[in-house]
PDB file of C-alpha atoms in Angstrom:
ATOM      1  CA  GLU A  18       0.993 -10.085  27.362  1.00 51.00           C
ATOM      2  CA  ASP A  19       4.120  -9.142  25.425  1.00 57.00           C
ATOM      3  CA  ARG A  20       3.219 -11.068  22.528  1.00 59.00           C
ATOM      4  CA  ASP A  21      -0.610  -9.562  22.461  1.00 60.00           C
ATOM      5  CA  MET A  22       1.104  -6.272  22.428  1.00 71.00           C
ATOM      6  CA  SER A  23       3.411  -7.368  19.521  1.00 71.00           C
ATOM      7  CA  PHE A  24       0.500  -8.912  17.765  1.00 72.00           C
ATOM      8  CA  LEU A  25      -1.427  -5.485  18.691  1.00 79.00           C
ATOM      9  CA  TYR A  26       1.170  -3.343  17.048  1.00 80.00           C
ATOM     10  CA  VAL A  27       1.556  -5.203  13.866  1.00 80.00           C
ATOM     11  CA  ALA A  28      -1.950  -5.378  13.666  1.00 80.00           C
ATOM     12  CA  LEU A  29      -2.388  -1.313  13.810  1.00 85.00           C
ATOM     13  CA  VAL A  30       0.396  -0.852  11.357  1.00 87.00           C
ATOM     14  CA  PHE A  31      -0.887  -3.124   8.546  1.00 85.00           C
ATOM     15  CA  THR A  32      -4.377  -2.104   9.019  1.00 88.00           C
ATOM     16  CA  VAL A  33      -3.462   1.563   8.974  1.00 91.00           C
ATOM     17  CA  VAL A  34      -1.677   1.175   6.057  1.00 92.00           C
ATOM     18  CA  ILE A  35      -3.584  -0.993   4.077  1.00 90.00           C
ATOM     19  CA  GLY A  36      -6.512   0.748   5.518  1.00 92.00           C
ATOM     20  CA  ILE A  37      -5.353   3.978   4.097  1.00 94.00           C
ATOM     21  CA  HIS A  38      -4.272   2.572   0.726  1.00 94.00           C
ATOM     22  CA  GLU A  39      -7.891   1.333  -0.008  1.00 93.00           C
ATOM     23  CA  ALA A  40      -9.905   4.304   1.294  1.00 94.00           C
ATOM     24  CA  GLY A  41      -8.013   5.999  -1.095  1.00 96.00           C
ATOM     25  CA  HIS A  42      -9.040   3.794  -4.058  1.00 95.00           C
ATOM     26  CA  PHE A  43     -12.781   3.872  -2.401  1.00 95.00           C
ATOM     27  CA  LEU A  44     -13.062   7.589  -1.725  1.00 95.00           C
ATOM     28  CA  ALA A  45     -11.867   8.101  -5.068  1.00 96.00           C
ATOM     29  CA  ALA A  46     -14.325   6.144  -6.994  1.00 95.00           C
ATOM     30  CA  ARG A  47     -16.889   7.416  -5.507  1.00 93.00           C
ATOM     31  CA  TRP A  48     -16.073  10.941  -6.065  1.00 95.00           C
ATOM     32  CA  VAL A  49     -15.880  10.256  -9.612  1.00 94.00           C
ATOM     33  CA  GLY A  50     -19.307   8.481  -9.514  1.00 92.00           C
ATOM     34  CA  MET A  51     -18.005   5.150  -9.706  1.00 93.00           C
ATOM     35  CA  LYS A  52     -19.986   2.110  -8.444  1.00 92.00           C
ATOM     36  CA  VAL A  53     -18.544   0.290  -4.946  1.00 92.00           C
ATOM     37  CA  GLU A  54     -19.447  -3.643  -5.006  1.00 92.00           C
ATOM     38  CA  LYS A  55     -17.318  -4.270  -1.803  1.00 93.00           C
ATOM     39  CA  PHE A  56     -14.707  -2.767   0.853  1.00 93.00           C
ATOM     40  CA  ALA A  57     -12.490  -5.476   2.293  1.00 92.00           C
ATOM     41  CA  ILE A  58      -9.524  -4.476   5.055  1.00 90.00           C
ATOM     42  CA  GLY A  59      -8.075  -7.961   5.762  1.00 85.00           C
ATOM     43  CA  LEU A  60      -7.802 -11.711   4.894  1.00 81.00           C
ATOM     44  CA  GLY A  61      -9.801 -14.724   5.978  1.00 83.00           C
ATOM     45  CA  PRO A  62     -13.030 -14.838   7.837  1.00 87.00           C
ATOM     46  CA  GLN A  63     -14.971 -11.694   7.560  1.00 88.00           C
ATOM     47  CA  TRP A  64     -17.057  -9.898   9.360  1.00 91.00           C
ATOM     48  CA  THR A  65     -19.275  -8.108   6.720  1.00 92.00           C
ATOM     49  CA  TRP A  66     -22.302  -5.295   6.822  1.00 91.00           C
ATOM     50  CA  LYS A  67     -23.748  -3.076   4.474  1.00 90.00           C
ATOM     51  CA  SER A  68     -23.165   0.723   4.367  1.00 86.00           C
ATOM     52  CA  LYS A  69     -26.160   3.310   3.568  1.00 84.00           C
ATOM     53  CA  ASP A  70     -24.788   3.432   0.285  1.00 81.00           C
ATOM     54  CA  GLY A  71     -25.265   0.265  -0.461  1.00 85.00           C
ATOM     55  CA  THR A  72     -21.356  -0.946  -0.266  1.00 90.00           C
ATOM     56  CA  GLU A  73     -20.427  -4.302   1.030  1.00 92.00           C
ATOM     57  CA  ASP A  74     -18.019  -3.541   3.807  1.00 92.00           C
ATOM     58  CA  ALA A  75     -15.847  -6.236   5.462  1.00 92.00           C
ATOM     59  CA  LEU A  76     -12.900  -6.645   8.066  1.00 89.00           C
ATOM     60  CA  GLY A  77     -10.847  -9.826   7.736  1.00 89.00           C
ATOM     61  CA  ALA A  78      -9.683 -11.575  10.692  1.00 85.00           C
ATOM     62  CA  ILE A  79      -6.100 -11.710   9.134  1.00 81.00           C
ATOM     63  CA  PRO A  80      -5.128  -7.843   8.995  1.00 76.00           C
ATOM     64  CA  LEU A  81      -3.134  -8.490   5.588  1.00 75.00           C
ATOM     65  CA  GLY A  82      -4.156  -7.433   1.890  1.00 78.00           C
ATOM     66  CA  GLY A  83      -7.419  -5.685   1.577  1.00 85.00           C
ATOM     67  CA  TYR A  84      -9.389  -4.687  -1.856  1.00 88.00           C
ATOM     68  CA  VAL A  85     -11.800  -2.518  -3.490  1.00 91.00           C
ATOM     69  CA  ARG A  86     -14.595  -4.119  -6.042  1.00 91.00           C
ATOM     70  CA  ILE A  87     -15.595  -0.978  -8.159  1.00 91.00           C
ATOM     71  CA  THR A  88     -18.338  -2.568 -10.347  1.00 89.00           C
ATOM     72  CA  GLY A  89     -16.875  -3.098 -14.359  1.00 84.00           C
ATOM     73  CA  MET A  90     -13.072  -3.467 -13.079  1.00 82.00           C
ATOM     74  CA  ASP A  91     -13.144  -7.027 -15.288  1.00 74.00           C
ATOM     75  CA  GLY A  92     -13.787  -5.139 -18.542  1.00 72.00           C
ATOM     76  CA  LYS A  93     -16.840  -6.968 -19.813  1.00 73.00           C
ATOM     77  CA  ASP A  94     -19.299  -3.732 -19.646  1.00 73.00           C
ATOM     78  CA  ARG A  95     -17.808  -0.402 -20.769  1.00 79.00           C
ATOM     79  CA  GLU A  96     -21.437   1.115 -21.329  1.00 81.00           C
ATOM     80  CA  THR A  97     -23.508   1.082 -18.139  1.00 83.00           C
ATOM     81  CA  PRO A  98     -22.898   4.725 -16.162  1.00 86.00           C
ATOM     82  CA  GLY A  99     -21.107   3.927 -12.864  1.00 87.00           C
ATOM     83  CA  HIS A 100     -18.677   1.040 -14.148  1.00 89.00           C
ATOM     84  CA  PHE A 101     -14.780   1.291 -14.738  1.00 89.00           C
ATOM     85  CA  TYR A 102     -14.125   1.284 -17.911  1.00 88.00           C
ATOM     86  CA  ALA A 103     -17.594   3.342 -18.506  1.00 89.00           C
ATOM     87  CA  SER A 104     -15.685   6.474 -16.894  1.00 90.00           C
ATOM     88  CA  PRO A 105     -13.039   8.543 -18.739  1.00 92.00           C
ATOM     89  CA  ARG A 106      -9.798   7.438 -18.582  1.00 93.00           C
ATOM     90  CA  TRP A 107      -8.748  10.629 -16.521  1.00 94.00           C
ATOM     91  CA  ALA A 108     -10.842   9.319 -13.730  1.00 95.00           C
ATOM     92  CA  GLN A 109      -9.901   5.249 -14.015  1.00 94.00           C
ATOM     93  CA  ALA A 110      -6.370   6.741 -13.897  1.00 95.00           C
ATOM     94  CA  PHE A 111      -7.487   8.876 -10.762  1.00 96.00           C
ATOM     95  CA  VAL A 112      -8.995   6.192  -8.810  1.00 96.00           C
ATOM     96  CA  LEU A 113      -5.763   3.843  -9.414  1.00 95.00           C
ATOM     97  CA  LEU A 114      -3.221   6.352  -8.089  1.00 95.00           C
ATOM     98  CA  ALA A 115      -5.427   7.218  -5.132  1.00 96.00           C
ATOM     99  CA  GLY A 116      -4.046   4.578  -2.931  1.00 95.00           C
ATOM    100  CA  VAL A 117      -0.568   5.285  -3.840  1.00 93.00           C
ATOM    101  CA  LEU A 118      -1.454   9.054  -2.991  1.00 94.00           C
ATOM    102  CA  ALA A 119      -3.244   8.286   0.428  1.00 96.00           C
ATOM    103  CA  ASN A 120      -0.422   6.566   1.440  1.00 94.00           C
ATOM    104  CA  PHE A 121       1.946   9.193   0.574  1.00 92.00           C
ATOM    105  CA  LEU A 122      -0.373  11.217   2.593  1.00 93.00           C
ATOM    106  CA  LEU A 123      -0.049   8.855   5.600  1.00 94.00           C
ATOM    107  CA  ALA A 124       3.539   8.807   5.386  1.00 91.00           C
ATOM    108  CA  PHE A 125       3.694  12.922   5.809  1.00 92.00           C
ATOM    109  CA  GLY A 126       0.778  12.629   8.648  1.00 92.00           C
ATOM    110  CA  LEU A 127       3.305  10.285  10.581  1.00 92.00           C
ATOM    111  CA  ILE A 128       6.329  12.417   9.789  1.00 90.00           C
ATOM    112  CA  THR A 129       4.405  15.430  10.995  1.00 90.00           C
ATOM    113  CA  VAL A 130       3.786  13.990  14.048  1.00 90.00           C
ATOM    114  CA  MET A 131       7.157  12.807  14.419  1.00 88.00           C
ATOM    115  CA  MET A 132       8.319  16.243  14.068  1.00 86.00           C
ATOM    116  CA  PHE A 133       6.166  17.508  16.661  1.00 86.00           C
ATOM    117  CA  LEU A 134       7.349  14.716  19.190  1.00 85.00           C
ATOM    118  CA  MET A 135      10.997  14.573  18.945  1.00 81.00           C
ATOM    119  CA  PRO A 136      12.433  16.487  21.703  1.00 77.00           C
ATOM    120  CA  SER A 137      14.199  19.825  20.848  1.00 72.00           C
ATOM    121  CA  ASP A 138      17.500  21.207  22.440  1.00 68.00           C
ATOM    122  CA  PRO A 139      16.298  23.472  25.573  1.00 72.00           C
ATOM    123  CA  LYS A 140      19.584  26.070  24.692  1.00 74.00           C
ATOM    124  CA  LEU A 141      17.134  26.764  21.395  1.00 69.00           C
ATOM    125  CA  PRO A 142      13.854  28.288  20.247  1.00 74.00           C
ATOM    126  CA  PRO A 143      11.170  25.389  20.015  1.00 73.00           C
ATOM    127  CA  PRO A 144      10.274  25.445  16.296  1.00 74.00           C
ATOM    128  CA  THR A 145       7.233  27.182  15.124  1.00 78.00           C
ATOM    129  CA  PHE A 146       3.925  25.284  13.706  1.00 79.00           C
ATOM    130  CA  LEU A 147       5.642  26.533  10.108  1.00 85.00           C
ATOM    131  CA  GLU A 148       8.858  25.261  10.361  1.00 80.00           C
ATOM    132  CA  VAL A 149       7.868  21.808  11.250  1.00 81.00           C
ATOM    133  CA  MET A 150       5.839  21.755   8.868  1.00 84.00           C
ATOM    134  CA  SER A 151       8.197  22.652   6.276  1.00 86.00           C
ATOM    135  CA  ALA A 152      10.579  19.912   7.848  1.00 83.00           C
ATOM    136  CA  SER A 153       7.702  17.251   7.373  1.00 85.00           C
ATOM    137  CA  VAL A 154       7.221  18.035   3.506  1.00 85.00           C
ATOM    138  CA  GLU A 155      11.047  17.863   2.822  1.00 86.00           C
ATOM    139  CA  SER A 156      11.482  14.404   4.296  1.00 82.00           C
ATOM    140  CA  THR A 157       8.505  12.754   2.687  1.00 83.00           C
ATOM    141  CA  LEU A 158       9.034  14.602  -0.635  1.00 84.00           C
ATOM    142  CA  ARG A 159      12.839  12.857  -0.246  1.00 82.00           C
ATOM    143  CA  LEU A 160      11.515   9.934   0.544  1.00 78.00           C
ATOM    144  CA  ILE A 161       9.105   9.943  -2.048  1.00 78.00           C
ATOM    145  CA  VAL A 162      11.442  10.779  -4.536  1.00 79.00           C
ATOM    146  CA  VAL A 163      14.464   8.341  -3.628  1.00 74.00           C
ATOM    147  CA  MET A 164      11.243   5.629  -4.037  1.00 71.00           C
ATOM    148  CA  MET A 165      10.565   7.154  -7.511  1.00 70.00           C
ATOM    149  CA  GLN A 166      14.275   7.171  -8.615  1.00 70.00           C
ATOM    150  CA  ASN A 167      14.286   3.052  -8.745  1.00 67.00           C
ATOM    151  CA  PRO A 168      10.906   1.421  -6.837  1.00 65.00           C
ATOM    152  CA  VAL A 169      12.345  -1.668  -7.175  1.00 62.00           C
ATOM    153  CA  ASP A 170      15.461  -0.996  -4.903  1.00 64.00           C
ATOM    154  CA  PHE A 171      13.322   0.809  -2.431  1.00 63.00           C
ATOM    155  CA  ILE A 172      11.491  -2.153  -1.756  1.00 62.00           C
ATOM    156  CA  TRP A 173      14.079  -4.810  -1.512  1.00 59.00           C
ATOM    157  CA  ASN A 174      16.043  -2.356   0.497  1.00 60.00           C
ATOM    158  CA  LEU A 175      13.445  -2.221   3.020  1.00 58.00           C
ATOM    159  CA  PHE A 176      11.782  -5.649   2.644  1.00 55.00           C
ATOM    160  CA  SER A 177      15.381  -7.087   2.870  1.00 52.00           C
ATOM    161  CA  PHE A 178      16.243  -4.860   5.637  1.00 45.00           C
ATOM    162  CA  GLY A 179      19.320  -3.574   3.909  1.00 43.00           C
ATOM    163  CA  ALA A 180      20.351  -6.776   2.472  1.00 41.00           C
ATOM    164  CA  THR A 181      22.664  -6.408  -0.514  1.00 41.00           C
ATOM    165  CA  ALA A 182      21.457  -9.067  -3.580  1.00 39.00           C
ATOM    166  CA  PRO A 183      24.860 -10.793  -4.427  1.00 36.00           C
ATOM    167  CA  GLU A 184      25.929 -12.982  -7.160  1.00 42.00           C
ATOM    168  CA  GLY A 185      24.329 -16.324  -7.186  1.00 41.00           C
ATOM    169  CA  TYR A 186      21.681 -14.929  -4.097  1.00 36.00           C
ATOM    170  CA  ASN A 187      19.285 -17.167  -2.707  1.00 40.00           C
ATOM    171  CA  PRO A 188      15.775 -14.858  -2.970  1.00 36.00           C
ATOM    172  CA  THR A 189      14.526 -16.971   0.622  1.00 37.00           C
ATOM    173  CA  GLU A 190      17.262 -15.474   2.135  1.00 42.00           C
ATOM    174  CA  GLN A 191      17.312 -12.302   0.756  1.00 39.00           C
ATOM    175  CA  VAL A 192      13.611 -10.793   1.035  1.00 42.00           C
ATOM    176  CA  ALA A 193      11.553 -10.630   4.422  1.00 49.00           C
ATOM    177  CA  GLY A 194       7.879 -11.057   4.139  1.00 52.00           C
ATOM    178  CA  PRO A 195       5.147 -10.701   6.206  1.00 58.00           C
ATOM    179  CA  ALA A 196       6.556 -12.243   8.929  1.00 59.00           C
ATOM    180  CA  GLY A 197       9.694 -10.688   8.960  1.00 60.00           C
ATOM    181  CA  ILE A 198       8.232  -7.308   8.640  1.00 68.00           C
ATOM    182  CA  ALA A 199       6.299  -7.843  11.503  1.00 68.00           C
ATOM    183  CA  VAL A 200       9.327  -9.040  13.489  1.00 69.00           C
ATOM    184  CA  ALA A 201      11.031  -5.310  12.202  1.00 72.00           C
ATOM    185  CA  VAL A 202       7.717  -3.384  13.680  1.00 74.00           C
ATOM    186  CA  THR A 203       7.469  -5.227  17.030  1.00 76.00           C
ATOM    187  CA  GLU A 204      11.315  -4.075  17.485  1.00 77.00           C
ATOM    188  CA  ALA A 205      10.516  -0.824  16.343  1.00 77.00           C
ATOM    189  CA  ALA A 206       7.352  -0.384  19.053  1.00 76.00           C
ATOM    190  CA  ASN A 207       9.847  -1.604  21.576  1.00 77.00           C
ATOM    191  CA  GLU A 208      12.335   0.970  21.010  1.00 80.00           C
ATOM    192  CA  GLY A 209       9.911   3.570  21.314  1.00 82.00           C
ATOM    193  CA  LEU A 210       6.841   5.459  19.517  1.00 86.00           C
ATOM    194  CA  LEU A 211       8.925   7.471  16.989  1.00 87.00           C
ATOM    195  CA  ASP A 212      10.886   4.555  15.943  1.00 85.00           C
ATOM    196  CA  LEU A 213       7.146   3.038  15.104  1.00 87.00           C
ATOM    197  CA  LEU A 214       5.977   5.646  13.685  1.00 89.00           C
ATOM    198  CA  TRP A 215       9.215   5.929  11.131  1.00 86.00           C
ATOM    199  CA  LEU A 216       8.772   2.488  10.458  1.00 84.00           C
ATOM    200  CA  THR A 217       5.096   3.014   9.398  1.00 88.00           C
ATOM    201  CA  SER A 218       5.863   5.412   7.387  1.00 88.00           C
ATOM    202  CA  LEU A 219       8.755   4.080   5.603  1.00 84.00           C
ATOM    203  CA  VAL A 220       6.427   0.703   5.093  1.00 85.00           C
ATOM    204  CA  SER A 221       3.574   3.015   3.649  1.00 89.00           C
ATOM    205  CA  VAL A 222       5.712   4.747   1.090  1.00 87.00           C
ATOM    206  CA  ALA A 223       6.473   0.987   0.397  1.00 83.00           C
ATOM    207  CA  ILE A 224       3.192  -0.258  -0.137  1.00 86.00           C
ATOM    208  CA  ALA A 225       2.734   2.592  -2.379  1.00 88.00           C
ATOM    209  CA  ALA A 226       6.006   1.992  -4.501  1.00 84.00           C
ATOM    210  CA  PHE A 227       4.829  -1.845  -4.830  1.00 83.00           C
ATOM    211  CA  ASN A 228       1.472  -0.934  -5.929  1.00 88.00           C
ATOM    212  CA  LEU A 229       3.233   1.207  -8.568  1.00 87.00           C
ATOM    213  CA  LEU A 230       5.207  -1.648 -10.201  1.00 84.00           C
ATOM    214  CA  PRO A 231       3.389  -2.917 -13.521  1.00 85.00           C
ATOM    215  CA  ILE A 232       1.968  -6.285 -12.651  1.00 85.00           C
ATOM    216  CA  PRO A 233      -1.438  -6.413 -13.761  1.00 83.00           C
ATOM    217  CA  ALA A 234      -3.007  -7.388 -10.367  1.00 81.00           C
ATOM    218  CA  LEU A 235      -1.206  -4.464  -9.119  1.00 87.00           C
ATOM    219  CA  ASP A 236      -2.260  -0.364  -9.289  1.00 91.00           C
ATOM    220  CA  GLY A 237       0.460  -0.110 -11.651  1.00 90.00           C
ATOM    221  CA  GLY A 238      -0.472  -2.781 -14.011  1.00 90.00           C
ATOM    222  CA  ARG A 239      -4.159  -1.767 -14.150  1.00 91.00           C
ATOM    223  CA  LEU A 240      -2.347   1.835 -14.812  1.00 93.00           C
ATOM    224  CA  LEU A 241      -0.259   0.210 -17.821  1.00 92.00           C
ATOM    225  CA  PHE A 242      -3.453  -0.782 -19.329  1.00 91.00           C
ATOM    226  CA  VAL A 243      -5.521   2.237 -19.018  1.00 92.00           C
ATOM    227  CA  GLY A 244      -2.176   3.758 -20.702  1.00 93.00           C
ATOM    228  CA  ILE A 245      -2.293   1.167 -23.515  1.00 92.00           C
ATOM    229  CA  GLU A 246      -5.995   1.592 -23.941  1.00 91.00           C
ATOM    230  CA  ALA A 247      -5.663   5.879 -24.373  1.00 91.00           C
ATOM    231  CA  ILE A 248      -2.737   5.280 -26.780  1.00 93.00           C
ATOM    232  CA  THR A 249      -4.080   2.716 -28.943  1.00 92.00           C
ATOM    233  CA  ASN A 250      -7.603   4.003 -28.559  1.00 90.00           C
ATOM    234  CA  ARG A 251      -8.876   0.279 -28.526  1.00 89.00           C
ATOM    235  CA  PRO A 252      -9.937  -1.546 -25.676  1.00 86.00           C
ATOM    236  CA  ILE A 253      -8.282  -4.743 -24.135  1.00 85.00           C
ATOM    237  CA  PRO A 254     -10.541  -7.744 -24.410  1.00 84.00           C
ATOM    238  CA  ALA A 255     -11.706  -9.269 -21.120  1.00 80.00           C
ATOM    239  CA  LYS A 256     -10.143 -12.503 -21.111  1.00 84.00           C
ATOM    240  CA  ILE A 257      -7.016 -10.813 -21.672  1.00 85.00           C
ATOM    241  CA  ASN A 258      -7.918  -8.395 -18.439  1.00 81.00           C
ATOM    242  CA  ILE A 259      -8.695 -11.151 -16.274  1.00 81.00           C
ATOM    243  CA  VAL A 260      -5.851 -13.865 -17.667  1.00 86.00           C
ATOM    244  CA  ALA A 261      -3.109 -10.882 -16.978  1.00 85.00           C
ATOM    245  CA  SER A 262      -5.026 -10.435 -13.221  1.00 81.00           C
ATOM    246  CA  LEU A 263      -5.018 -13.760 -12.368  1.00 85.00           C
ATOM    247  CA  ALA A 264      -1.235 -14.388 -13.586  1.00 85.00           C
ATOM    248  CA  GLY A 265       0.012 -11.236 -11.332  1.00 79.00           C
ATOM    249  CA  LEU A 266      -1.946 -12.037  -8.781  1.00 81.00           C
ATOM    250  CA  ALA A 267      -0.088 -15.749  -9.013  1.00 84.00           C
ATOM    251  CA  PHE A 268       3.575 -13.572  -9.311  1.00 76.00           C
ATOM    252  CA  VAL A 269       2.441 -11.522  -5.764  1.00 73.00           C
ATOM    253  CA  VAL A 270       1.610 -15.089  -4.413  1.00 73.00           C
ATOM    254  CA  VAL A 271       4.964 -16.274  -5.120  1.00 72.00           C
ATOM    255  CA  ILE A 272       6.830 -13.448  -3.956  1.00 65.00           C
ATOM    256  CA  LEU A 273       4.911 -13.222  -0.434  1.00 64.00           C
ATOM    257  CA  VAL A 274       5.888 -17.576  -0.083  1.00 64.00           C
ATOM    258  CA  VAL A 275       9.297 -16.528  -0.894  1.00 61.00           C
ATOM    259  CA  GLY A 276       9.625 -14.175   1.841  1.00 56.00           C
ATOM    260  CA  THR A 277       7.679 -16.063   4.237  1.00 56.00           C
ATOM    261  CA  ILE A 278       9.986 -18.804   3.634  1.00 57.00           C
ATOM    262  CA  GLY A 279      12.936 -16.364   4.457  1.00 55.00           C
ATOM    263  CA  ASP A 280      11.207 -15.314   7.395  1.00 49.00           C
ATOM    264  CA  ILE A 281      10.818 -18.676   9.048  1.00 55.00           C
ATOM    265  CA  GLY A 282      14.442 -19.439   8.164  1.00 56.00           C
ATOM    266  CA  ARG A 283      15.591 -16.593  10.058  1.00 53.00           C
ATOM    267  CA  LEU A 284      13.426 -16.941  12.921  1.00 53.00           C
ATOM    268  CA  LEU A 285      14.405 -20.800  13.451  1.00 57.00           C
ATOM    269  CA  ASN A 286      18.462 -19.809  13.060  1.00 59.00           C
TER     270      ASN A 286
END
């Protein structure tokens, strides 16, 4: 029973954080008039269905990852209305940043719920709604500022659970992958709802930070390409776009594999 509950907590956290991120992309794309072909949450075998607008929705069996497939993101067609690269560059940037903004809003919402649930000193008057909202905004902004100052360090400190990287470090001993994060989620859930909400808000901001990295397969890499095209006023060839995205995806997979190997080693020890 405990194992089933642990899986439920982990699945819930990953699904909510990733689902909110992808929903941000989806809603932004629809708002600016882009055509969305598929909205998927999770990996592995999928349950699929068609929504009224023609979008194929999918839910994967493994609560890791997700994507929104927007027509024309391969860069081959830049003329057809509704395609990604046929839209104004401000719209392209907005759609790419929408997932990160959604994760920030999720963190704010979770921190706000925490503020309302935290026990107060009975000797003091209970905080007003505006005081709680003000404290939530301040806490969320501080978290975002810390992340924005150095996103790489922020991700490292969270996903390595505060481990430092000494000279000659072994990445499989320092970086936490999905399994390590799952263990942290389970431990937080066992401590109580407040701990689970706080860790979920941290993971949400970390996912945002990770996606801002200038790696072609991630939002930050795609945003970099949009910026290059805006500066040069020339489209990046579709072949370069596709190859760069595949290389970026391979890099992300390597990071996950390295982290998972480290997770397994720590769990066995």
